[in-house]
Structures are given as structure tokens and as C-alpha cells.
CSV table of C-alpha atoms in Angstrom, one decimal:
chain,number,residue,atom,x,y,z
A,1,UNK,CA,43.4,22.7,-48.3
A,2,UNK,CA,40.3,22.0,-50.7
A,3,UNK,CA,36.7,22.6,-49.6
A,4,UNK,CA,36.0,18.6,-49.5
A,5,UNK,CA,39.0,18.0,-47.4
A,6,UNK,CA,37.7,20.9,-45.0
A,7,UNK,CA,34.2,19.5,-44.7
A,8,UNK,CA,35.7,16.0,-43.9
A,9,UNK,CA,37.8,17.4,-41.2
A,10,UNK,CA,35.1,19.3,-39.7
A,11,UNK,CA,32.8,16.2,-39.7
A,12,UNK,CA,35.8,14.1,-38.0
A,13,UNK,CA,36.1,16.7,-35.4
A,14,UNK,CA,32.2,16.8,-34.9
A,15,UNK,CA,32.0,13.1,-34.2
A,16,UNK,CA,35.3,13.2,-31.9
A,17,UNK,CA,33.5,15.9,-29.9
A,18,UNK,CA,30.2,13.9,-29.8
A,19,UNK,CA,31.9,10.8,-28.6
A,20,UNK,CA,33.8,12.9,-26.0
A,21,UNK,CA,30.6,14.3,-24.9
A,22,UNK,CA,29.0,10.7,-24.6
A,23,UNK,CA,32.0,9.3,-22.7
A,24,UNK,CA,31.9,12.2,-20.2
A,25,UNK,CA,28.2,11.9,-19.8
A,26,UNK,CA,28.4,8.3,-19.1
A,27,UNK,CA,31.2,8.8,-16.5
A,28,UNK,CA,29.3,11.3,-14.9
A,29,UNK,CA,26.1,9.1,-14.7
A,30,UNK,CA,28.0,6.4,-13.4
A,31,UNK,CA,29.7,8.6,-10.9
A,32,UNK,CA,26.5,10.1,-9.9
A,33,UNK,CA,25.0,6.6,-9.0
A,34,UNK,CA,23.9,6.5,-5.4
A,35,UNK,CA,26.0,4.5,-3.1
A,36,UNK,CA,23.9,4.9,0.0
A,37,UNK,CA,20.0,5.4,0.7
A,38,UNK,CA,18.7,8.7,-0.4
A,39,UNK,CA,15.6,10.5,1.3
A,40,UNK,CA,13.1,12.3,-0.7
A,41,UNK,CA,9.3,13.4,-0.1
A,42,UNK,CA,6.6,11.5,-2.4
A,43,UNK,CA,2.8,12.1,-2.1
A,44,UNK,CA,3.2,14.1,1.2
A,45,UNK,CA,5.1,11.3,2.6
A,46,UNK,CA,8.7,10.9,3.9
A,47,UNK,CA,10.5,8.2,2.0
A,48,UNK,CA,13.9,6.3,1.8
A,49,UNK,CA,15.1,5.0,-1.6
A,50,UNK,CA,17.7,2.0,-1.2
A,51,UNK,CA,17.1,0.3,-4.5
A,52,UNK,CA,19.8,-1.4,-6.5
A,53,UNK,CA,22.6,-0.7,-4.0
A,54,UNK,CA,23.4,-4.5,-3.7
A,55,UNK,CA,22.8,-4.6,0.0
A,56,UNK,CA,22.7,-7.7,2.2
A,57,UNK,CA,20.9,-5.9,5.0
A,58,UNK,CA,18.8,-3.0,5.6
A,59,UNK,CA,21.0,-0.3,7.1
A,60,UNK,CA,20.4,2.1,9.8
A,61,UNK,CA,18.0,4.6,8.3
A,62,UNK,CA,16.0,7.8,9.6
A,63,UNK,CA,13.0,7.6,12.0
A,64,UNK,CA,9.5,8.6,10.6
A,65,UNK,CA,10.0,7.0,7.0
A,66,UNK,CA,6.6,6.1,5.3
A,67,UNK,CA,7.9,4.8,2.0
A,68,UNK,CA,10.9,2.2,2.0
A,69,UNK,CA,11.9,1.0,-1.2
A,70,UNK,CA,14.8,-1.7,-0.8
A,71,UNK,CA,13.9,-3.4,-4.1
A,72,UNK,CA,16.9,-5.3,-6.4
A,73,UNK,CA,19.1,-5.8,-3.3
A,74,UNK,CA,20.6,-8.9,-1.7
A,75,UNK,CA,18.5,-9.2,1.4
A,76,UNK,CA,18.0,-12.9,2.4
A,77,UNK,CA,16.0,-12.9,6.0
A,78,UNK,CA,13.7,-10.8,7.4
A,79,UNK,CA,13.9,-11.1,11.4
A,80,UNK,CA,11.7,-9.8,14.1
A,81,UNK,CA,13.9,-6.9,14.7
A,82,UNK,CA,14.8,-6.1,10.9
A,83,UNK,CA,12.1,-3.5,10.4
A,84,UNK,CA,10.9,-3.0,14.0
A,85,UNK,CA,12.2,0.3,14.6
A,86,UNK,CA,10.3,1.7,11.2
A,87,UNK,CA,6.8,1.4,12.5
A,88,UNK,CA,5.6,4.2,10.6
A,89,UNK,CA,6.0,2.7,7.1
A,90,UNK,CA,3.0,2.6,4.8
A,91,UNK,CA,4.5,1.4,1.7
A,92,UNK,CA,7.4,-1.2,1.6
A,93,UNK,CA,9.0,-2.6,-1.7
A,94,UNK,CA,11.6,-5.8,-1.1
A,95,UNK,CA,11.2,-7.1,-4.6
A,96,UNK,CA,13.8,-8.5,-6.5
A,97,UNK,CA,15.9,-9.6,-3.6
A,98,UNK,CA,17.2,-13.2,-2.3
A,99,UNK,CA,14.5,-13.4,0.3
A,100,UNK,CA,13.9,-17.0,1.4
A,101,UNK,CA,13.3,-16.8,5.3
A,102,UNK,CA,10.6,-14.5,7.0
A,103,UNK,CA,10.0,-14.8,10.8
A,104,UNK,CA,6.7,-14.8,12.1
A,105,UNK,CA,7.1,-11.7,13.6
A,106,UNK,CA,8.8,-9.8,10.8
A,107,UNK,CA,5.9,-7.4,10.0
A,108,UNK,CA,3.7,-7.1,13.2
A,109,UNK,CA,5.2,-3.7,14.2
A,110,UNK,CA,3.9,-2.5,10.8
A,111,UNK,CA,0.5,-1.6,11.8
A,112,UNK,CA,0.1,1.1,9.3
A,113,UNK,CA,1.5,-1.0,6.4
A,114,UNK,CA,-0.7,-0.6,3.3
A,115,UNK,CA,1.4,-2.0,0.4
A,116,UNK,CA,4.0,-4.8,0.7
A,117,UNK,CA,5.6,-6.0,-2.3
A,118,UNK,CA,7.7,-9.3,-1.8
A,119,UNK,CA,7.8,-10.4,-5.6
A,120,UNK,CA,10.3,-11.9,-7.3
A,121,UNK,CA,12.3,-13.6,-4.3
A,122,UNK,CA,12.8,-17.3,-3.3
A,123,UNK,CA,10.3,-17.5,-0.2
A,124,UNK,CA,10.4,-20.7,1.5
A,125,UNK,CA,8.0,-20.1,4.1
A,126,UNK,CA,5.0,-17.3,4.3
A,127,UNK,CA,4.2,-16.5,8.0
A,128,UNK,CA,0.3,-16.2,8.8
A,129,UNK,CA,1.1,-12.9,10.4
A,130,UNK,CA,1.5,-11.1,7.1
A,131,UNK,CA,-2.5,-11.8,6.6
A,132,UNK,CA,-3.3,-10.2,10.0
A,133,UNK,CA,-1.6,-6.9,9.2
A,134,UNK,CA,-4.5,-4.4,10.2
A,135,UNK,CA,-3.9,-1.9,7.2
A,136,UNK,CA,-2.6,-4.2,4.5
A,137,UNK,CA,-4.6,-3.5,1.3
A,138,UNK,CA,-2.0,-4.6,-1.5
A,139,UNK,CA,0.3,-7.7,-1.4
A,140,UNK,CA,2.6,-8.8,-4.2
A,141,UNK,CA,4.0,-12.3,-3.8
A,142,UNK,CA,4.4,-12.9,-7.7
A,143,UNK,CA,7.5,-14.4,-9.1
A,144,UNK,CA,8.2,-16.5,-6.2
A,145,UNK,CA,8.9,-20.0,-7.8
A,146,UNK,CA,9.2,-21.8,-4.3
A,147,UNK,CA,5.9,-20.2,-2.6
A,148,UNK,CA,4.0,-23.3,-3.7
A,149,UNK,CA,6.1,-25.3,-1.1
A,150,UNK,CA,4.9,-23.0,1.8
A,151,UNK,CA,1.1,-23.2,0.7
A,152,UNK,CA,0.9,-26.8,1.6
A,153,UNK,CA,1.6,-26.3,5.2
A,154,UNK,CA,0.4,-22.6,5.6
A,155,UNK,CA,-2.4,-22.3,8.4
A,156,UNK,CA,-4.2,-19.1,7.9
A,157,UNK,CA,-6.1,-17.7,10.7
A,158,UNK,CA,-9.8,-17.0,9.6
A,159,UNK,CA,-11.0,-14.5,8.8
A,160,UNK,CA,-8.1,-12.7,7.5
A,161,UNK,CA,-7.9,-9.2,9.3
A,162,UNK,CA,-5.8,-7.7,6.5
A,163,UNK,CA,-8.1,-5.4,4.4
A,164,UNK,CA,-6.8,-6.9,1.2
A,165,UNK,CA,-7.9,-5.2,-2.2
A,166,UNK,CA,-5.2,-6.7,-4.4
A,167,UNK,CA,-3.6,-10.1,-4.1
A,168,UNK,CA,-0.9,-10.8,-6.6
A,169,UNK,CA,0.2,-14.7,-6.7
A,170,UNK,CA,1.2,-14.7,-10.5
A,171,UNK,CA,4.3,-16.9,-11.5
A,172,UNK,CA,4.6,-18.9,-8.2
A,173,UNK,CA,4.1,-22.5,-9.7
A,174,UNK,CA,0.8,-23.0,-7.8
A,175,UNK,CA,-1.2,-25.8,-8.6
A,176,UNK,CA,-4.0,-25.5,-6.1
A,177,UNK,CA,-4.9,-21.9,-4.8
A,178,UNK,CA,-4.9,-21.3,-1.0
A,179,UNK,CA,-8.2,-21.3,1.0
A,180,UNK,CA,-8.1,-17.5,2.0
A,181,UNK,CA,-11.7,-17.8,3.5
A,182,UNK,CA,-13.7,-14.6,3.3
A,183,UNK,CA,-12.2,-11.8,1.6
A,184,UNK,CA,-14.7,-9.1,1.5
A,185,UNK,CA,-12.7,-6.1,0.1
A,186,UNK,CA,-10.6,-8.0,-2.4
A,187,UNK,CA,-11.1,-6.4,-6.0
A,188,UNK,CA,-8.2,-7.8,-8.2
A,189,UNK,CA,-6.9,-11.1,-7.8
A,190,UNK,CA,-4.0,-12.0,-10.2
A,191,UNK,CA,-3.5,-15.8,-10.4
A,192,UNK,CA,-2.0,-15.9,-13.8
A,193,UNK,CA,1.1,-18.3,-15.1
A,194,UNK,CA,0.3,-20.9,-12.7
A,195,UNK,CA,-0.2,-24.7,-13.6
A,196,UNK,CA,-3.4,-24.9,-11.4
A,197,UNK,CA,-5.1,-28.5,-11.6
A,198,UNK,CA,-8.3,-27.1,-9.4
A,199,UNK,CA,-10.2,-24.0,-9.9
A,200,UNK,CA,-12.7,-23.8,-7.1
A,201,UNK,CA,-15.5,-21.5,-7.6
A,202,UNK,CA,-16.5,-21.5,-3.7
A,203,UNK,CA,-13.5,-19.6,-3.0
A,204,UNK,CA,-14.5,-16.9,-5.5
A,205,UNK,CA,-17.9,-16.7,-3.9
A,206,UNK,CA,-16.1,-15.4,-0.7
A,207,UNK,CA,-14.7,-12.5,-2.5
A,208,UNK,CA,-18.1,-10.3,-2.9
A,209,UNK,CA,-16.1,-7.1,-4.2
A,210,UNK,CA,-14.0,-9.0,-6.8
A,211,UNK,CA,-14.1,-7.1,-10.0
A,212,UNK,CA,-11.2,-9.0,-11.8
A,213,UNK,CA,-9.1,-12.4,-12.0
A,214,UNK,CA,-6.2,-12.7,-14.2
A,215,UNK,CA,-6.3,-16.4,-15.2
A,216,UNK,CA,-3.6,-15.9,-18.1
A,217,UNK,CA,-2.0,-19.4,-18.7
A,218,UNK,CA,-3.2,-21.1,-15.6
A,219,UNK,CA,-6.1,-23.2,-16.9
A,220,UNK,CA,-4.3,-25.1,-19.6
A,221,UNK,CA,-4.3,-28.1,-17.3
A,222,UNK,CA,-8.0,-28.2,-16.5
A,223,UNK,CA,-10.8,-30.0,-18.2
A,224,UNK,CA,-13.2,-27.8,-20.0
A,225,UNK,CA,-16.2,-28.8,-18.0
A,226,UNK,CA,-14.4,-28.1,-14.9
A,227,UNK,CA,-14.6,-24.6,-15.5
A,228,UNK,CA,-18.2,-24.3,-16.1
A,229,UNK,CA,-19.1,-23.5,-12.6
A,230,UNK,CA,-16.6,-20.8,-12.1
A,231,UNK,CA,-17.2,-19.2,-15.4
A,232,UNK,CA,-21.0,-19.0,-14.9
A,233,UNK,CA,-20.3,-17.4,-11.3
A,234,UNK,CA,-17.9,-14.9,-12.7
A,235,UNK,CA,-20.5,-14.0,-15.8
A,236,UNK,CA,-23.3,-13.8,-13.0
A,237,UNK,CA,-21.4,-11.3,-10.6
A,238,UNK,CA,-20.0,-9.6,-13.8
A,239,UNK,CA,-16.3,-10.4,-12.6
A,240,UNK,CA,-14.2,-9.9,-15.5
A,241,UNK,CA,-11.5,-12.8,-16.1
A,242,UNK,CA,-8.7,-12.3,-18.2
A,243,UNK,CA,-7.6,-15.2,-20.6
A,244,UNK,CA,-5.1,-15.4,-23.4
A,245,UNK,CA,-7.4,-17.4,-25.4
A,246,UNK,CA,-11.2,-17.3,-25.0
A,247,UNK,CA,-11.9,-20.0,-27.9
A,248,UNK,CA,-12.4,-22.8,-25.9
A,249,UNK,CA,-14.9,-21.4,-23.7
A,250,UNK,CA,-16.9,-20.1,-26.8
A,251,UNK,CA,-17.0,-23.6,-28.2
A,252,UNK,CA,-19.8,-26.1,-28.5
A,253,UNK,CA,-18.1,-28.4,-26.3
A,254,UNK,CA,-18.3,-26.2,-23.4
A,255,UNK,CA,-21.8,-25.5,-24.1
A,256,UNK,CA,-22.7,-28.8,-23.7
A,257,UNK,CA,-21.3,-29.1,-20.3
A,258,UNK,CA,-23.6,-29.9,-17.6
A,259,UNK,CA,-24.8,-26.3,-15.7
A,260,UNK,CA,-23.9,-26.5,-12.4
A,261,UNK,CA,-26.2,-25.4,-9.3
A,262,UNK,CA,-24.8,-22.1,-7.8
A,263,UNK,CA,-27.2,-21.7,-4.7
A,264,UNK,CA,-24.7,-22.4,-2.3
A,265,UNK,CA,-22.3,-19.8,-3.7
A,266,UNK,CA,-25.0,-17.1,-3.5
A,267,UNK,CA,-25.1,-18.0,0.1
A,268,UNK,CA,-21.5,-17.5,0.6
A,269,UNK,CA,-21.8,-14.3,-1.5
A,270,UNK,CA,-24.6,-13.0,0.9
A,271,UNK,CA,-22.2,-13.8,4.0
A,272,UNK,CA,-19.7,-12.0,2.4
A,273,UNK,CA,-21.5,-8.9,1.7
A,274,UNK,CA,-22.8,-8.8,5.3
A,275,UNK,CA,-19.2,-9.0,6.5
A,276,UNK,CA,-18.3,-6.3,4.1
A,277,UNK,CA,-21.5,-4.1,5.2
A,278,UNK,CA,-20.3,-4.6,8.9
A,279,UNK,CA,-16.8,-3.7,8.2
A,280,UNK,CA,-18.0,-0.3,6.3
A,281,UNK,CA,-20.5,0.4,9.1
A,282,UNK,CA,-17.5,0.4,11.3
A,283,UNK,CA,-15.6,2.5,9.3
A,284,UNK,CA,-18.3,5.2,9.1
A,285,UNK,CA,-18.9,5.0,13.0
A,286,UNK,CA,-15.2,5.8,13.3
A,287,UNK,CA,-15.1,8.4,10.8
A,288,UNK,CA,-18.4,10.1,12.4
A,289,UNK,CA,-16.9,9.8,16.0
A,290,UNK,CA,-13.7,11.4,14.5
A,291,UNK,CA,-15.8,14.1,12.8
A,292,UNK,CA,-17.6,14.6,16.2
A,293,UNK,CA,-14.3,14.4,18.4
A,294,UNK,CA,-12.7,17.0,15.9
A,295,UNK,CA,-15.7,19.2,16.1
A,296,UNK,CA,-15.9,19.2,20.0
A,297,UNK,CA,-12.0,19.7,20.1
A,298,UNK,CA,-12.4,22.5,17.7
A,299,UNK,CA,-15.3,24.0,19.9
A,300,UNK,CA,-13.3,23.6,23.0
A,301,UNK,CA,-10.2,25.2,21.7
A,302,UNK,CA,-12.3,28.1,20.2
A,303,UNK,CA,-14.1,28.4,24.1
A,304,UNK,CA,-11.1,28.2,25.8
A,305,UNK,CA,-9.6,31.0,23.2
A,306,UNK,CA,-12.7,33.0,23.9
A,307,UNK,CA,-12.3,32.9,27.6
A,308,UNK,CA,-8.7,33.8,27.3
A,309,UNK,CA,-9.7,36.9,25.2
A,310,UNK,CA,-12.4,38.0,27.8
A,311,UNK,CA,-9.7,37.5,30.4
A,312,UNK,CA,-7.2,39.7,28.6
A,313,UNK,CA,-9.9,42.5,28.2
A,314,UNK,CA,-11.1,42.0,31.7
A,315,UNK,CA,-7.6,42.5,32.7
A,316,UNK,CA,-7.0,45.2,30.5
A,317,UNK,CA,-10.5,46.9,31.7
A,318,UNK,CA,-9.1,46.7,35.4
A,319,UNK,CA,-5.7,48.2,34.7
A,320,UNK,CA,-7.3,51.1,32.9
A,321,UNK,CA,-9.9,51.8,35.6
A,322,UNK,CA,-7.0,51.6,38.4
A,323,UNK,CA,-4.8,53.8,36.2
A,324,UNK,CA,-7.9,56.2,36.2
A,325,UNK,CA,-8.7,55.9,39.7
A,326,UNK,CA,-4.9,56.6,40.6
A,327,UNK,CA,-4.8,59.7,38.2
A,328,UNK,CA,-8.1,61.3,39.7
A,329,UNK,CA,-6.4,60.9,43.1
A,330,UNK,CA,-3.3,62.4,42.2
A,331,UNK,CA,-5.2,65.1,40.6
A,332,UNK,CA,-7.1,65.4,43.8
A,333,UNK,CA,-3.8,65.7,45.8
A,334,UNK,CA,-2.5,68.3,43.5
A,335,UNK,CA,-5.8,70.3,43.7
A,336,UNK,CA,-5.6,70.2,47.5
A,337,UNK,CA,-1.9,71.3,47.5
A,338,UNK,CA,-2.8,74.2,45.2
A,339,UNK,CA,-5.6,75.4,47.6
A,340,UNK,CA,-3.4,75.0,50.7
A,341,UNK,CA,-0.7,77.3,49.0
A,342,UNK,CA,-3.4,79.9,48.2
A,343,UNK,CA,-4.7,79.7,51.8
A,344,UNK,CA,-1.2,80.4,52.9
């Protein structure tokens, strides 16, 4: 066999071995795909991972979970008892399901819930109760193409109790933003990829901690001068607003638009700041009382421990004294016995 033939056969053998290994690896990966929810710890929290299992309902899970990832499944409805057994959940991911119905009490038991991801579903009706969750900081509703139908009839209890810091309504076919009222802790508002026909600056003035607004491809239907008040407000409060193209805002046409008065917006802003300060004061008071309570609890535990140690010491000392007296009495009896024996 020539050297060239030998090299060719070696090359073919190498290709076959690599293809075989690849096929084996793919089969191994396929067989290792989870068929049921798995449990793991993340960021010192206990979580259940059920993503991508194509389930049409949430199965019975272990208690005490703080993270539930149920994204990329076939869940369609959320009832009052769907999640009521998992009141310890802090992070709930339900994106990429087929959710269209949410019961008004579906989340009321989740008082510790901080992040709720309902993105990429087909939600027809959004319950007001979501906005009253006492710990909810991040809410993702993006990619719900029918959500705008819900907003027409949505009656929101104000002020919203949820301490929202992030609200994502991008790509929801919204032409008019909902009136949320005062959101004193909101920092990021994503309203991109919506066909907005109105952009009301007054709504933004009630978000006194707002730092970023994403308006990408959402203001194409608005006349340029209709943006003037909102843009001036963003600039005055140093709120970064993201656009795909800033050319129109730098044009002479925009510059010639009448400059609106923003005194009323400033009044709203001050009210929002007052509400924010009040919230922060309550948080500070709670932390202070928790610190005081923790200090008192520590003092009481230490005091009880000291009393216990003193008690044990006294008991040991008493036992030692009794033992010494008993030993002394026994010694006296022995001495008396010896004396009597000597006298005899």
C-alpha cells in the first residue's frame, strides 16, 4: 500500500470517528434533556426549573421554592389556585407560554414576589391586582400583541401599591399609554415598538426617579411639535430617552415648535418626590426598628445565657460545698470511731 493510500484511509477513518462521536454526543445531549422540573440553588435561593418542557399546567412542586422558571411551555390560564401553594416565590418567569386568561386573584398570595415575567403571551385581560403586589419591583409584559385591548377597560386602583422600578410594555400594539398615576420608584420604562398616537408628558412627571425611557420605533405616528413638551421635560430632568433616530429632534422644524410651559409638570414632580420620601422614611423606620429589635433580641439572648451560666455555676458550687461538708462529716465520724477504739 502506497503512502498516499495510507494517508487517505487514515483521513477517512478520522472523519468517520469524528462523525460517530458527534452523533453519539448529540444522542447523549438529547437523552439528557430534562423531562420533569429540576431543583437547584441560585443566589442563595431555592428554585424550580421547568422551562421548555411543553407542559400545559404547573405540576405539583416542592414547597419553599423562591424561583420558578416555567417559561417556554403551553400554559394558557392562571387561576386563583394555580400558584397559591407557592407563596414564597420571589421570581416568577412565565414568558413564551400561551397565557390568555389571568384570574384577578392569580397572584394575590405571592406577597414576596419581586419579578414577574409575562412576556410573549396572548394576554386578553390584565387584572388590577398585579399592580397592588407589595413587593413587585420588575414587571415584564412585552410581546403581548393583544394586551392593548385590556388597557382600554383596565381600571387601576391608585396609587399603585407595587414598588415598581422596571416596567416593560414594548411590542404590545399600544397606541396610548395607560394612566398609571404616581410611580415614585420607577427607574426604567420600556415602551418601544408601539404605534403611539399620544405621548403625555404629565404621566412622566409622576415618575420622579425615572432614569431611562425606551421610545424606539414608537413615535413615528406623532407630529414633531407634539413631542416638544415631553422632550423638554426629559432634558430638564436628565432622563435618557432612547430612539433609533434623533435626526428630527435636531432639526430646525423641531426647534421652531412653540415652547410649552412645564410648571404643572413640576408640581406633579414635587408631589411624586414627597411620596418617594415618605416611602423611604417608612423603609428607614422599618430598618431602624428591625435593628433595634434585633439588638434587643440579642441582648435578651445574651442576658438569658448569662443567667443560665450563673445558675449552672451556683448549682456546681452548691454541689461542691455539700460534697465538702459531707466529706468533712464523714471524716469526723471516722476520727470519732478511731478514738473510741483507742479508749477501748
